[in-house]
Each structure stands twice: as C-alpha cells, then as structure tokens.
Amino acid sequence: MTNLDFTIVLPYINLFFRGALTAVEITLLAVLIGIFIGTFVGMGKMSRVLILKLICSTYVEIIRGTPLLVQLLIFYFGLPQILGFTIPEFPAAVLALGINSGGYVAEIVRGGILAVDRGQMEAARSLGMSHAQAMRYIILPQAFKKMIPPLGNEFVTLLKNSSLATTIGFQELTRAAQIVAGSTYRPFEPYITAAAFYLIMTLGFSWILGVLERRLAAGD
C-alpha cells in the first residue's frame, strides 16, 4: 500500500490557486449571463403572446433536458463547423455555462414572480402604471428577494460544474489536478486537493449567501 504524501502538491500549489480563481471567474460571468437570459426567458414564459411563451418554454426544456457536458462540447467542437471559426476555450466555457444557467434561472425568476401577491400588480395598474412599469418597479424588486436563495444555489452548482471545462482543454482547477497527477504519477493527492479547494469555495459562498439572506430578512 502506497503511503499518502500531500507534500508533493506543494510545488504546484500556485497552479491550484490560479485554477480556483479561474473557476470563480467562469462562474461569475456565467451567472451574470444566466441572470440576464433567465430574467427575460422567465418573464417570456409568463407572456400572453403565445409564440414568445412557446419559444421560451422550448429553450428551457432543451437546456434542462440535455446534459451540460454535451452542451459544452457542442459549443466548443460543434459550432466552429457551422460558424467557420474556433471559439477559444474560455468564452466557450462561459457561454455554455451561462446559457445553461439561463434555463434554470428562468424557472427561478418565474417562481419568484409568482410568489409575489397578485394584488401588487393590480394595485400598480390601478395607479396608472403599465404592465412593464409595474413589473420593473413593483414586482421584480419584491421577487428578487425571494430569488436570492435559489440563485445562490445555482451559483454553487455552476461553480462545481465549471470543472467540466477541463474536457475542452481549459486550465481551471480540475485541469490543474490532472496536470499535477500526470507530473507526479500520484493522482490521489492532487484530486483530493482539488476537491478540498472546491469544498472550501462552496462552503464560503454558501456562508456569504446565508449572511445575505439573514440581512434581507431583517430588513423586511
């Protein structure tokens, strides 16, 4: 039985830190894209315009019904065949994760809006606001507070899913572990180290989310 020796990781520790930072960067950008897309798609699913509702619902079903890994491979390997140019690893990973996130955020947005009392919309309309104005100034600010917990969970999920970027050769945290494992011929310690980094990051962001939730609850 081979003894464990985590000191072999120390010469490569900066590689792990850079990989962790890159994972966070990918996740933050993907979440922003997901929120942007998800907000419009979520409201589109509630639209009275049938074609818009159908398009948004189809998008959500496709995203939620296909594996993220396959979506990532389509973006990086498939689209260049159609577009005629290669998408670099970083934007391909961000776009794939962001568009994937949009399908899930859309349901979060829709759920948040539905959680707001319908009387709020009726009251806003009675004051002369248009539907769009009422949604922007009255409904969405209230719905956003209800969206914070599931949006936080989506962030944590995306952070873990960023490890899939290694399948297209992008150097993030999981790829760093692969490099160290290949250099030392000892895979256990590098992968455990990568897992520890992911765990620390997810626990840290979950704690921050909990603090934010409590402050928002105290402000109500």
Coordinates of C-alpha atoms in Angstrom, one line a residue:
M1 CA 0.0 0.0 0.0
T2 CA 1.4 3.4 -1.0
N3 CA 1.7 6.0 1.7
L4 CA -0.1 9.3 1.1
D5 CA 2.2 12.3 0.7
F6 CA 0.5 15.6 0.2
T7 CA 3.8 17.5 0.2
I8 CA 4.1 16.5 -3.5
V9 CA 1.3 19.1 -4.1
L10 CA 3.2 22.0 -2.5
P11 CA 5.4 22.8 -5.5
Y12 CA 2.2 23.1 -7.6
I13 CA 0.1 25.0 -5.1
N14 CA 0.1 28.2 -7.2
L15 CA -1.4 26.2 -10.1
F16 CA -4.3 25.2 -7.9
F17 CA -4.9 28.7 -6.7
R18 CA -4.9 30.0 -10.3
G19 CA -7.2 27.2 -11.3
A20 CA -9.6 28.1 -8.4
L21 CA -9.5 31.8 -9.4
T22 CA -10.3 30.9 -12.9
A23 CA -13.2 28.7 -11.8
V24 CA -14.7 31.6 -9.9
E25 CA -14.2 33.9 -12.9
I26 CA -16.0 31.5 -15.2
T27 CA -18.8 31.1 -12.6
L28 CA -19.3 34.8 -12.0
L29 CA -19.5 35.6 -15.7
A30 CA -21.8 32.6 -16.4
V31 CA -24.1 33.6 -13.6
L32 CA -24.4 37.1 -15.0
I33 CA -25.2 35.7 -18.4
G34 CA -27.7 33.3 -16.8
I35 CA -29.5 36.0 -14.9
F36 CA -29.7 38.2 -18.0
I37 CA -31.1 35.4 -20.1
G38 CA -33.2 33.9 -17.4
T39 CA -34.9 37.1 -16.5
F40 CA -36.2 37.6 -20.0
V41 CA -37.0 34.0 -20.6
G42 CA -38.7 33.6 -17.2
M43 CA -41.0 36.6 -18.0
G44 CA -41.4 35.3 -21.5
K45 CA -42.8 32.0 -20.2
M46 CA -45.5 34.0 -18.4
S47 CA -46.3 36.1 -21.5
R48 CA -49.7 36.2 -23.1
V49 CA -48.0 36.2 -26.5
L50 CA -48.3 32.5 -27.4
I51 CA -45.3 32.4 -29.8
L52 CA -43.0 34.1 -27.2
K53 CA -44.2 31.7 -24.5
L54 CA -43.6 28.7 -26.8
I55 CA -40.0 29.9 -27.7
C56 CA -39.1 30.5 -24.1
S57 CA -40.6 27.2 -22.9
T58 CA -38.8 25.3 -25.6
Y59 CA -35.5 26.9 -24.7
V60 CA -35.9 25.9 -21.0
E61 CA -36.9 22.3 -21.9
I62 CA -33.9 21.9 -24.2
I63 CA -31.5 23.3 -21.7
R64 CA -32.9 21.3 -18.7
G65 CA -33.3 18.2 -20.8
T66 CA -29.8 17.8 -22.1
P67 CA -26.5 17.3 -20.3
L68 CA -24.3 20.3 -19.7
L69 CA -21.3 18.4 -20.9
V70 CA -22.9 17.8 -24.2
Q71 CA -23.9 21.5 -24.5
L72 CA -20.3 22.4 -23.7
L73 CA -18.9 20.1 -26.4
I74 CA -21.4 21.5 -28.9
F75 CA -20.2 25.0 -28.2
Y76 CA -16.5 24.2 -28.5
F77 CA -16.4 21.5 -31.1
G78 CA -19.7 21.7 -32.9
L79 CA -20.3 25.4 -33.5
P80 CA -17.0 26.0 -35.3
Q81 CA -18.2 23.6 -38.0
I82 CA -21.2 25.9 -38.6
L83 CA -19.6 29.3 -37.9
G84 CA -16.3 28.7 -39.7
F85 CA -14.1 29.8 -36.8
T86 CA -13.0 28.4 -33.5
I87 CA -14.3 29.7 -30.2
P88 CA -11.5 29.9 -27.6
E89 CA -11.8 27.7 -24.5
F90 CA -12.6 30.5 -22.0
P91 CA -15.5 32.2 -23.9
A92 CA -16.8 28.8 -24.9
A93 CA -16.9 27.6 -21.3
V94 CA -18.5 30.9 -20.1
L95 CA -21.2 30.9 -22.8
A96 CA -22.1 27.3 -22.4
L97 CA -22.4 27.6 -18.7
G98 CA -24.2 30.9 -18.9
I99 CA -26.8 29.7 -21.5
N100 CA -27.3 26.5 -19.4
S101 CA -27.7 28.6 -16.3
G102 CA -30.3 30.8 -18.1
G103 CA -32.6 27.8 -18.4
Y104 CA -32.6 27.2 -14.7
V105 CA -32.6 30.9 -13.7
A106 CA -35.7 31.3 -15.9
E107 CA -37.6 29.0 -13.6
I108 CA -36.2 30.7 -10.6
V109 CA -37.4 34.1 -11.9
R110 CA -40.8 32.7 -12.8
G111 CA -41.2 31.2 -9.4
G112 CA -40.1 34.4 -7.7
I113 CA -42.7 36.5 -9.7
L114 CA -45.5 34.0 -9.0
A115 CA -44.6 34.2 -5.3
V116 CA -45.5 37.9 -5.2
D117 CA -49.1 38.6 -4.2
R118 CA -51.2 39.2 -7.4
G119 CA -52.7 42.2 -5.6
Q120 CA -49.4 44.0 -6.0
M121 CA -49.8 44.0 -9.8
E122 CA -53.5 45.0 -9.6
A123 CA -52.6 47.9 -7.2
A124 CA -49.9 49.1 -9.5
R125 CA -52.1 49.0 -12.6
S126 CA -54.9 50.9 -10.7
L127 CA -52.3 53.7 -10.1
G128 CA -51.9 54.1 -13.8
M129 CA -48.7 52.0 -14.3
S130 CA -48.3 49.9 -17.4
H131 CA -47.7 46.2 -17.1
A132 CA -44.0 46.7 -17.9
Q133 CA -43.6 49.5 -15.3
A134 CA -45.4 47.5 -12.6
M135 CA -43.2 44.6 -13.3
R136 CA -40.0 46.7 -13.2
Y137 CA -40.7 48.9 -10.2
I138 CA -43.1 46.8 -8.1
I139 CA -43.0 43.1 -8.8
L140 CA -39.3 42.3 -9.7
P141 CA -37.8 44.1 -6.7
Q142 CA -40.0 42.0 -4.4
A143 CA -39.4 38.9 -6.4
F144 CA -35.7 39.3 -6.3
K145 CA -35.6 38.8 -2.5
K146 CA -37.3 35.5 -3.0
M147 CA -34.9 34.6 -5.7
I148 CA -31.7 35.0 -3.6
P149 CA -31.6 31.5 -2.1
P150 CA -32.2 29.6 -5.3
L151 CA -29.8 31.9 -7.2
G152 CA -27.2 31.2 -4.6
N153 CA -27.7 27.5 -5.1
E154 CA -27.4 28.0 -8.8
F155 CA -24.1 29.8 -8.3
V156 CA -22.7 26.9 -6.2
T157 CA -23.9 24.4 -8.8
L158 CA -22.2 26.3 -11.6
L159 CA -19.0 26.6 -9.6
K160 CA -18.9 22.8 -9.4
N161 CA -19.9 22.4 -13.0
S162 CA -17.1 24.7 -14.1
S163 CA -14.9 21.6 -13.7
L164 CA -16.4 20.3 -17.0
A165 CA -14.3 23.0 -18.8
T166 CA -11.4 20.6 -18.5
T167 CA -13.0 18.5 -21.2
I168 CA -12.2 21.2 -23.8
G169 CA -8.7 21.6 -22.5
F170 CA -9.3 24.7 -20.5
Q171 CA -7.0 25.0 -17.5
E172 CA -9.1 25.5 -14.4
L173 CA -9.0 23.7 -11.0
T174 CA -9.7 20.2 -12.2
R175 CA -7.3 20.6 -15.1
A176 CA -4.6 21.7 -12.6
A177 CA -5.2 18.5 -10.7
Q178 CA -4.8 16.5 -13.9
I179 CA -1.5 18.3 -14.7
V180 CA -0.1 17.6 -11.2
A181 CA -1.3 14.0 -11.3
G182 CA 0.5 13.5 -14.7
S183 CA 3.7 15.1 -13.5
T184 CA 3.9 13.2 -10.2
Y185 CA 2.3 9.9 -11.2
R186 CA 0.3 10.2 -8.0
P187 CA -3.3 11.0 -8.8
F188 CA -4.9 10.7 -5.4
E189 CA -3.3 13.7 -3.6
P190 CA -3.9 16.2 -6.5
Y191 CA -7.5 15.2 -6.9
I192 CA -8.2 15.3 -3.1
T193 CA -6.5 18.8 -3.1
A194 CA -8.8 20.0 -5.9
A195 CA -11.8 18.6 -4.1
A196 CA -10.7 20.5 -0.9
F197 CA -10.5 23.7 -2.9
Y198 CA -14.0 23.2 -4.3
L199 CA -15.4 22.4 -0.9
I200 CA -13.8 25.5 0.7
M201 CA -15.2 27.7 -2.1
T202 CA -18.7 26.3 -2.0
L203 CA -18.8 26.5 1.8
G204 CA -17.5 30.0 1.7
F205 CA -20.1 31.2 -0.9
S206 CA -22.9 29.3 1.0
W207 CA -21.9 31.2 4.2
I208 CA -21.9 34.5 2.4
L209 CA -25.3 33.7 0.9
G210 CA -26.7 32.8 4.4
V211 CA -25.5 36.2 5.7
L212 CA -27.1 38.0 2.8
E213 CA -30.4 36.1 3.3
R214 CA -30.5 37.0 7.0
R215 CA -29.8 40.7 6.3
L216 CA -32.6 40.8 3.7
A217 CA -34.9 39.0 6.1
A218 CA -34.1 41.5 8.9
G219 CA -34.8 44.4 6.5
D220 CA -38.3 43.2 5.8

